[in-house]
Amino acid sequence: MLCVQRCASAGRRAGNLTTSAASPPSLELRAALLTFLHRRAASMSARRAELKRKAEALGSAAEGKKRKAEESGGERGGERGGERGGERAERGERQAGWLQLEVAELRARNAACKFNTKRVRFLSENQKVPQGCGGVLYWMARDQRVQDNWAVVYAQQLALAEKLPLHICFCLVPRYLDAAYRQYAFMIRGLRKVAKECKSLDIQFHLLQGEPERTLPGFVKSWNIGAVVMDFNPLRLPLQWTEKVKKQLPADIPFMQVDAHNVVPCWEASPKLEYGARTIRGKITKLLPEFLTEFPPVDIHPHSSTKTAKAVDWDEVLSSVEVDRTVGEVEWAQPGAAEGMAMLESFIQHRLRLFATKRNNPNSAALSQLSPWLHSGQLSAQRVVKEVQRWGKNARESVTSFTEELVVRRELADNFCFYNKNYDSIDGAYDWAKKTLKDHAKDKRPYLYTQEQLENARTHDQLWNAAQRQLLLEGKMHGFMRMYWAKKILEWTSSPEEALAIAVYLNDHYALDGCDPNGYVGCMWSICGIHDQGWAERPVFGKVRYMNYDGCKRKFDVGQFERRYAVKKA
């Protein structure tokens, strides 16, 4: 599912890849890319004109519908009675899908924007595409989208500079960590839409079934690929895949990695493990003017492949994965880049203004609900923050709070997993936390539950049970409840090690955004105090931050949340 290259921290043995081993692009390559960009800017005028005509047509249609509604006494604006007058004036004429059109036009206007070469690092010694090769390959893994994807942008610019066909492949493994059918179906249905978009752009999309080290090198050879570009993921298994693929690729083929997931590339944000948000916030904020830029579009590719990718039977692919099929799909989150953009649109219009004040209330509709698309890479975090800042001028406090969570906290999680190989283990905790948890490991627990009891939401605590049922039914859990949920697992199991293992399993198995750095850091924060400080010492928790039922009652209507996810009586 997810594939990437590890950056080693100081002190690793010389045989491993290190940050210094990842070299910047050569001057020759930079010059070729800049020449291409100048040529490309001239070819975009027709595209911009077409998008402008579409926008004008949509605006005319919306105006006509508005006049018709007014003539018949309709009150479309009244449906959004809770909005302020200025916001209603700004958005009242907009139809569903307006954001996607706005973004497409914005991309077209920025066709000549430059690719920041700090986003890419070479994993190979060779940096020059060999003569006579058959194409450039983007190995898609963590970032499963075409547009707003710096890895695709870079791969296409490289292919155009070399006048070569562009290929995209995805290596589908039959199982991945504790992911279930729910996550696989969301991913595969999204990839089907990626393949369709690639076809419309004359980009060959290939689905390779099996571990990357068993499928990718052979594909590179059989298609005479001259360069491989991949995206970035800091997790353990993808790092291993990348190392194995790297060893099997021909030495004359450049192998490059682009961080298309973070706004600020992980290796640029910091060269070391950061202690917490306060130590990385300034570093990221300082770099945002350089990296928080617009995206150019990925266009129809002018250099066609002489061979066509093998057709994919997507239904057969879904049936082939070896995962737990009892964890079914959910209705509220539909896969695909367009669907992710639609959720972003609804957040901007209806929930963003509430985010600053209501985001910690599980009974309020104030959250973005974007995590499934962000996790799978079907939606770009950079695009999200750009649009929230662009359209949230009447909700500045919410924009600031949301940017902190989406950029600083999220990229802090990547930093933790990138520079700490024990990101999902007690061994990865700070020394003070390991000591205090060890000191209290033998403390008497008020309740002891098995993994099966916790998984099936069978505890004495109806608030905890409600949170677990939300995870089971919807594939998500409110952010505030995730903290309470994980801390109670620590309180109700026999050891911190068992608590962390259960929390990680339940999150990875049921959450649409499971198997993600954010999830691991969330569990580590709750159980091991990562990115936190020591608090007043108490049984079981030691100095790890404590949360309880009464504290939740002071923050929101606990009964309302419990009733929402109560077991329905027959």
XYZ file of C-alpha atoms in Angstrom:
570
model
C 0.000 0.000 0.000
C 2.515 2.565 1.093
C 6.111 2.766 -0.057
C 8.974 5.180 0.765
C 12.640 5.733 1.631
C 13.950 6.087 5.215
C 16.177 8.981 6.197
C 18.622 7.871 8.847
C 19.266 9.943 11.967
C 22.732 10.661 13.343
C 24.682 7.661 14.509
C 23.247 5.042 12.134
C 25.722 2.740 10.485
C 27.209 3.885 7.203
C 25.447 1.205 5.191
C 22.075 2.878 5.652
C 20.806 5.807 3.633
C 21.374 9.129 5.365
C 19.994 12.575 4.836
C 23.303 13.668 3.321
C 23.159 10.807 0.815
C 20.044 12.358 -0.711
C 21.551 14.814 -3.172
C 19.894 17.851 -4.794
C 19.089 17.714 -8.497
C 21.937 18.486 -10.897
C 22.251 21.913 -12.554
C 21.728 20.251 -15.925
C 18.414 18.796 -14.824
C 17.306 22.089 -13.263
C 18.058 23.951 -16.494
C 16.090 21.431 -18.539
C 13.104 21.737 -16.228
C 13.180 25.553 -16.319
C 13.303 25.519 -20.128
C 10.299 23.220 -20.185
C 8.336 25.464 -17.816
C 8.771 28.487 -20.083
C 7.539 26.500 -23.090
C 4.649 25.094 -21.102
C 3.375 28.480 -19.919
C 2.682 29.504 -23.509
C 0.598 26.395 -24.174
C -1.768 27.020 -21.273
C -3.691 29.980 -22.696
C -6.262 27.781 -24.426
C -6.801 25.775 -21.242
C -7.299 28.931 -19.190
C -9.760 30.302 -21.734
C -11.744 27.073 -21.672
C -11.926 27.061 -17.875
C -12.981 30.705 -17.889
C -15.809 29.915 -20.342
C -16.960 27.056 -18.107
C -16.866 29.259 -15.029
C -18.873 31.960 -16.799
C -21.398 29.386 -17.995
C -21.775 27.972 -14.493
C -22.161 31.479 -13.086
C -24.833 32.308 -15.663
C -26.697 29.101 -14.868
C -26.557 29.837 -11.153
C -27.817 33.378 -11.721
C -30.662 32.068 -13.855
C -31.687 29.559 -11.197
C -31.558 32.282 -8.577
C -33.852 34.560 -10.592
C -36.252 31.693 -11.193
C -36.316 30.871 -7.488
C -36.958 34.517 -6.603
C -39.786 34.758 -9.132
C -41.454 31.685 -7.628
C -41.027 32.978 -4.083
C -38.197 30.542 -3.241
C -35.856 31.305 -0.383
C -32.617 29.429 -1.108
C -30.638 31.685 1.182
C -33.028 30.941 4.057
C -31.796 27.364 4.213
C -28.577 28.731 5.656
C -30.253 30.947 8.214
C -27.487 30.515 10.766
C -24.903 32.255 8.595
C -23.926 35.865 8.893
C -25.173 38.210 6.180
C -21.737 38.790 4.669
C -21.052 35.067 4.341
C -24.444 34.451 2.750
C -23.767 37.209 0.225
C -20.409 35.650 -0.589
C -21.668 32.076 -0.980
C -25.386 32.277 -1.595
C -25.146 31.827 -5.357
C -22.708 28.928 -5.231
C -23.754 25.479 -6.333
C -22.279 22.190 -5.223
C -18.942 21.699 -6.939
C -17.961 25.360 -7.054
C -14.710 24.763 -5.181
C -13.440 22.155 -7.607
C -14.040 24.534 -10.513
C -12.333 27.397 -8.681
C -9.316 25.207 -7.941
C -9.037 23.956 -11.543
C -9.027 27.538 -12.805
C -6.467 28.498 -10.164
C -4.152 25.698 -11.276
C -4.445 26.815 -14.892
C -3.474 30.360 -13.963
C -0.389 28.997 -12.191
C 0.810 26.721 -14.974
C 4.233 28.345 -14.964
C 4.832 28.160 -11.206
C 8.192 26.646 -10.369
C 8.841 23.312 -8.726
C 10.919 23.809 -5.578
C 13.827 21.388 -5.937
C 14.084 21.145 -2.145
C 11.028 18.894 -2.333
C 13.034 16.173 -4.107
C 16.051 14.160 -3.039
C 17.973 11.547 -4.938
C 18.166 8.074 -3.441
C 20.561 6.907 -6.152
C 24.055 7.951 -7.106
C 23.127 8.555 -10.741
C 21.036 11.648 -11.447
C 20.914 11.602 -15.236
C 18.211 9.841 -17.255
C 19.915 7.340 -19.599
C 19.580 7.788 -23.351
C 17.251 5.489 -25.255
C 14.958 4.652 -22.331
C 11.207 4.200 -22.675
C 9.706 6.493 -20.064
C 9.609 8.035 -16.610
C 7.780 6.218 -13.811
C 6.035 7.661 -10.766
C 5.718 4.942 -8.126
C 2.533 6.093 -6.404
C 2.074 4.941 -2.822
C 1.090 7.374 -0.087
C -0.270 10.121 -2.346
C -3.045 8.586 -4.405
C -4.092 11.500 -6.602
C -3.019 13.077 -9.885
C -3.587 16.807 -9.349
C -2.006 18.761 -6.486
C 0.658 16.071 -6.236
C 4.228 17.369 -6.329
C 5.555 13.899 -7.154
C 3.398 13.716 -10.311
C 4.272 17.302 -11.200
C 7.976 16.542 -10.901
C 7.713 13.243 -12.815
C 5.798 14.895 -15.651
C 8.205 17.812 -15.880
C 11.106 15.362 -16.008
C 9.368 13.273 -18.694
C 8.604 16.371 -20.752
C 12.137 17.684 -20.448
C 13.392 14.315 -21.725
C 10.524 13.937 -24.265
C 9.485 10.599 -22.767
C 6.171 8.899 -21.940
C 4.945 9.150 -18.339
C 3.838 6.099 -16.366
C 2.261 5.777 -12.928
C 2.209 2.503 -11.039
C 0.796 1.388 -7.711
C 1.973 -1.742 -5.907
C -0.992 -3.373 -4.196
C -0.051 -5.823 -1.454
C -2.700 -8.382 -0.384
C -2.502 -7.264 3.261
C -1.004 -4.306 5.091
C -0.493 -4.164 8.845
C -3.935 -4.399 10.511
C -5.891 -2.689 7.726
C -9.250 -4.309 6.934
C -11.598 -4.355 3.929
C -12.920 -0.909 4.895
C -9.578 0.792 4.235
C -8.717 -1.364 1.217
C -12.051 -0.671 -0.490
C -11.671 3.064 0.051
C -8.171 2.941 -1.417
C -8.939 0.668 -4.385
C -12.070 2.585 -5.393
C -10.007 5.764 -5.236
C -7.266 4.210 -7.372
C -9.844 3.257 -9.969
C -10.633 6.963 -10.333
C -6.930 7.778 -10.511
C -6.575 5.293 -13.385
C -9.494 6.902 -15.212
C -7.969 10.369 -14.844
C -4.602 9.086 -16.046
C -6.222 7.689 -19.172
C -7.760 11.080 -19.952
C -4.286 12.639 -19.684
C -2.539 9.985 -21.816
C -0.588 8.781 -18.794
C -0.270 5.020 -18.482
C -1.509 3.684 -15.132
C -0.332 0.252 -13.993
C -1.620 -1.722 -11.023
C 1.079 -4.138 -9.865
C -0.152 -6.783 -7.464
C 2.383 -7.932 -4.890
C 5.180 -6.550 -2.746
C 7.084 -3.755 -4.469
C 10.444 -5.515 -4.359
C 8.870 -8.449 -6.231
C 6.980 -6.442 -8.866
C 8.558 -3.033 -9.429
C 12.117 -3.934 -10.584
C 10.755 -6.338 -13.204
C 8.283 -3.718 -14.421
C 11.072 -1.140 -14.743
C 13.075 -3.563 -16.878
C 10.226 -4.756 -19.104
C 9.015 -1.199 -19.844
C 12.551 0.189 -20.233
C 11.923 2.849 -17.594
C 14.690 5.467 -17.369
C 13.838 7.185 -14.059
C 11.752 6.345 -10.994
C 10.085 8.996 -8.827
C 8.376 8.013 -5.579
C 6.522 9.803 -2.790
C 7.364 9.932 0.916
C 6.182 7.890 3.890
C 8.092 7.654 7.194
C 6.624 4.347 8.383
C 8.688 1.210 8.930
C 7.323 -1.195 6.314
C 7.342 1.294 3.417
C 10.924 2.173 4.306
C 11.881 -1.489 4.055
C 10.173 -1.797 0.675
C 12.066 1.200 -0.643
C 15.419 -0.143 0.505
C 14.732 -3.469 -1.218
C 13.595 -1.822 -4.453
C 16.603 0.499 -4.432
C 18.983 -2.448 -4.264
C 17.337 -4.101 -7.277
C 17.049 -1.111 -9.600
C 19.757 -0.773 -12.277
C 22.570 1.545 -11.189
C 22.122 3.840 -14.203
C 18.484 4.669 -13.360
C 17.949 7.757 -11.171
C 15.730 6.999 -8.156
C 14.125 10.096 -6.629
C 11.803 10.841 -3.728
C 9.391 13.759 -3.491
C 7.578 14.649 -0.270
C 4.112 15.225 -1.730
C 2.328 14.689 1.585
C 3.675 17.477 3.790
C 3.497 21.185 3.066
C 7.109 21.555 4.204
C 9.153 18.471 3.209
C 9.953 16.432 6.315
C 13.716 16.607 5.790
C 13.514 20.383 5.258
C 11.351 21.059 8.329
C 13.929 19.539 10.654
C 16.994 17.295 10.446
C 16.263 15.672 13.821
C 13.595 14.298 16.143
C 11.657 17.236 17.587
C 10.520 17.224 21.211
C 7.102 18.711 20.534
C 4.996 21.266 18.709
C 6.759 24.154 20.424
C 10.142 23.111 18.996
C 9.002 22.519 15.410
C 6.333 25.216 15.039
C 8.779 28.055 14.419
C 10.796 25.998 11.934
C 7.728 25.135 9.871
C 6.218 28.612 10.093
C 9.463 30.138 8.856
C 9.396 27.893 5.764
C 5.706 28.280 4.850
C 6.250 31.315 2.582
C 8.649 29.192 0.540
C 6.609 25.970 0.379
C 2.935 26.938 0.801
C 2.548 27.816 -2.874
C 0.071 27.117 -5.641
C 0.211 23.942 -7.740
C 0.568 23.827 -11.512
C -1.813 21.454 -13.299
C -0.869 17.995 -14.478
C -1.710 18.231 -18.186
C -2.358 15.900 -21.080
C 0.996 14.271 -21.713
C 2.218 14.831 -25.286
C 4.584 11.861 -25.470
C 2.586 8.651 -25.756
C 3.808 5.208 -24.856
C 4.173 2.676 -27.634
C 2.643 0.074 -25.319
C -0.613 0.199 -23.385
C -0.960 -0.697 -19.730
C -2.717 -3.927 -18.879
C -6.424 -3.426 -18.211
C -7.426 -3.759 -14.565
C -10.428 -5.798 -13.408
C -11.196 -3.678 -10.355
C -13.896 -5.996 -9.011
C -11.449 -8.888 -9.130
C -8.832 -6.759 -7.400
C -11.248 -6.007 -4.555
C -12.045 -9.677 -4.169
C -8.357 -10.676 -4.104
C -7.210 -8.787 -1.008
C -6.593 -11.008 2.019
C -8.127 -8.885 4.769
C -10.923 -8.952 7.343
C -14.096 -8.445 5.295
C -16.355 -8.154 8.325
C -15.153 -4.549 8.670
C -17.294 -3.077 5.929
C -17.359 0.169 3.998
C -19.020 3.290 5.373
C -21.492 5.572 3.614
C -20.413 8.973 4.888
C -16.975 8.945 3.189
C -16.905 8.222 -0.537
C -13.439 7.715 -2.071
C -11.868 9.912 -4.695
C -10.261 13.305 -5.133
C -13.524 14.945 -6.223
C -15.320 13.538 -3.200
C -12.558 14.816 -0.911
C -12.846 18.249 -2.504
C -16.622 18.156 -1.920
C -16.039 17.472 1.788
C -13.578 20.373 1.904
C -16.188 22.576 0.242
C -18.791 21.688 2.873
C -16.272 22.341 5.654
C -15.481 25.805 4.311
C -19.138 26.674 3.884
C -20.694 25.175 6.987
C -18.225 24.118 9.687
C -15.044 26.170 9.465
C -16.499 29.133 11.397
C -17.207 26.795 14.333
C -13.822 25.077 14.393
C -12.029 27.393 16.840
C -14.696 27.208 19.535
C -16.461 23.882 18.984
C -13.810 21.445 17.726
C -13.473 19.712 21.131
C -17.214 19.125 21.464
C -18.130 15.720 20.000
C -21.764 16.827 19.719
C -20.951 19.768 17.430
C -20.444 19.535 13.674
C -17.241 21.583 13.663
C -14.552 19.244 12.335
C -13.346 19.045 8.734
C -13.988 15.259 8.383
C -11.141 15.198 5.845
C -8.864 12.619 7.463
C -9.772 9.643 5.193
C -8.845 11.599 2.052
C -5.759 13.179 3.620
C -4.510 9.842 4.951
C -4.914 8.066 1.604
C -3.448 11.014 -0.278
C -6.624 11.473 -2.314
C -6.588 15.084 -1.126
C -3.545 17.309 -0.665
C -3.033 18.902 2.758
C -1.379 21.808 0.982
C -4.471 22.318 -1.158
C -6.687 22.142 1.919
C -4.787 24.783 3.868
C -4.586 27.038 0.791
C -8.343 26.936 0.286
C -9.177 27.309 3.977
C -6.985 30.406 4.132
C -8.420 31.688 0.869
C -12.099 31.358 1.802
C -11.894 31.685 5.591
C -11.237 35.398 5.884
C -14.355 35.807 8.049
C -13.187 33.058 10.418
C -9.580 33.965 11.122
C -9.419 32.329 14.558
C -10.683 29.059 13.088
C -8.244 29.298 10.181
C -5.350 29.743 12.614
C -6.445 26.788 14.774
C -7.049 24.567 11.768
C -3.675 25.418 10.212
C -1.965 24.520 13.493
C -3.557 21.063 13.453
C -3.281 20.378 9.720
C 0.268 21.616 9.231
C 2.210 21.851 12.511
C 0.717 18.892 14.424
C 0.359 16.663 11.395
C 3.903 17.275 10.188
C 5.178 16.834 13.742
C 3.745 13.296 13.551
C 5.730 12.610 10.377
C 8.833 13.971 12.094
C 8.333 11.586 15.023
C 7.908 8.506 12.835
C 10.719 9.540 10.465
C 13.352 9.965 13.162
C 12.128 7.446 15.769
C 12.092 3.829 14.605
C 10.145 2.856 17.747
C 7.226 5.150 16.920
C 4.644 2.522 17.959
C 6.435 1.082 20.989
C 7.014 1.987 24.640
C 10.703 1.997 23.689
C 9.983 5.096 21.610
C 8.733 7.097 24.609
C 10.729 9.747 26.447
C 12.861 8.517 29.362
C 10.673 10.231 31.956
C 7.586 8.505 30.566
C 9.210 5.066 30.373
C 10.325 5.399 33.987
C 6.981 6.576 35.357
C 5.011 3.912 33.461
C 7.412 1.240 34.696
C 7.119 2.520 38.270
C 3.324 2.163 38.113
C 3.092 -0.962 35.951
C 2.078 -3.079 38.970
C -0.555 -0.628 40.255
C -3.995 -2.094 40.765
C -6.334 -1.334 37.875
C -9.928 -0.355 38.708
C -11.131 -2.569 35.834
C -9.414 -5.099 33.573
C -10.778 -5.793 30.095
C -9.627 -8.118 27.326
C -8.995 -6.931 23.780
C -12.209 -8.652 22.678
C -14.274 -6.824 25.318
C -12.783 -3.491 24.320
C -13.179 -4.199 20.616
C -16.880 -4.932 21.085
C -17.463 -1.909 23.343
C -18.360 -3.964 26.407
C -17.112 -1.884 29.332
C -18.809 -0.224 32.306
C -18.206 3.244 30.771
C -20.973 4.193 28.326
C -19.046 7.194 27.029
C -16.083 4.990 26.116
C -18.428 2.421 24.601
C -20.050 5.144 22.472
C -16.672 6.258 21.152
C -15.718 2.684 20.280
C -19.062 2.102 18.553
C -18.522 5.233 16.483
C -15.209 3.724 15.369
C -16.837 0.373 14.564
C -19.780 1.851 12.675
C -18.341 4.919 10.987
C -14.624 4.232 10.695
C -13.820 7.403 12.599
C -13.753 8.806 16.115
C -14.027 12.395 17.226
C -10.570 13.828 17.995
C -11.321 14.671 21.610
C -12.793 11.237 22.223
C -9.698 9.549 20.745
C -7.642 10.931 23.639
C -10.115 9.756 26.283
C -10.527 6.408 24.523
C -6.787 5.614 24.437
C -6.117 6.797 27.998
C -8.839 4.546 29.355
C -7.297 1.581 27.550
C -4.133 2.305 29.558
C -6.193 2.411 32.765
C -8.098 -0.827 32.057
C -5.376 -3.181 30.803
C -2.624 -5.033 32.618
C 0.375 -3.086 31.268
C 1.303 -0.042 29.163
C 2.664 -2.387 26.487
C -0.666 -4.201 26.215
C -2.581 -0.915 26.207
C -0.519 0.525 23.367
C -0.773 -2.660 21.290
C -4.565 -2.758 21.659
C -5.018 0.931 20.902
C -2.857 0.705 17.771
C -4.651 -2.433 16.584
C -8.157 -1.015 17.033
C -7.248 2.234 15.314
C -5.479 0.552 12.386
C -8.184 -2.089 11.948
C -11.287 0.095 12.032
C -10.356 3.733 11.290
C -10.339 4.903 7.692
C -7.288 6.950 8.622
C -5.535 4.080 10.398
C -1.958 2.930 9.692
C -0.905 6.572 9.715
C 1.736 8.616 11.595
C -1.062 10.687 13.132
C -2.632 7.558 14.582
C 0.600 6.248 16.066
C 1.479 9.612 17.578
C -2.062 9.954 18.935
C -1.759 6.628 20.750
C 1.759 7.460 21.936
C 0.629 10.877 23.203
C -2.263 9.370 25.158
C -0.434 6.376 26.627
C 3.243 7.388 26.637
C 3.172 11.174 26.939
C 4.890 11.835 23.593
C 4.913 15.559 22.692
C 3.565 16.263 26.191
C 5.015 16.939 29.635
C 4.877 15.252 33.010
C 1.855 15.962 35.227
C 0.873 15.282 38.823
C 1.630 11.657 39.677
C -1.256 9.249 40.176
C -1.871 5.478 40.123
C -1.475 3.603 36.827
C -0.739 6.770 34.787
C 2.218 7.933 36.821
C 3.089 11.355 35.403
C 1.330 10.791 32.066
C -1.590 13.189 31.540
C -4.850 11.888 33.019
C -8.403 12.194 31.674
C -11.643 11.088 33.312
C -15.399 10.969 32.845
C -16.110 13.968 35.057
C -13.707 16.080 33.024
C -15.626 15.186 29.884
C -18.910 16.135 31.565
C -17.511 19.604 32.174
C -16.684 20.029 28.478
C -19.769 18.728 26.678
C -23.097 16.957 27.055
C -21.861 13.428 27.662
C -25.369 11.973 27.709
C -26.113 13.297 24.239
C -23.057 11.582 22.796
C -23.823 8.339 24.645
C -27.400 8.294 23.337
C -26.233 8.884 19.794
C -24.209 5.659 19.783
C -26.211 3.599 22.252
C -26.969 0.002 21.342
C -30.389 -0.126 19.711
C -32.768 -2.352 21.650
C -34.536 -5.054 19.678
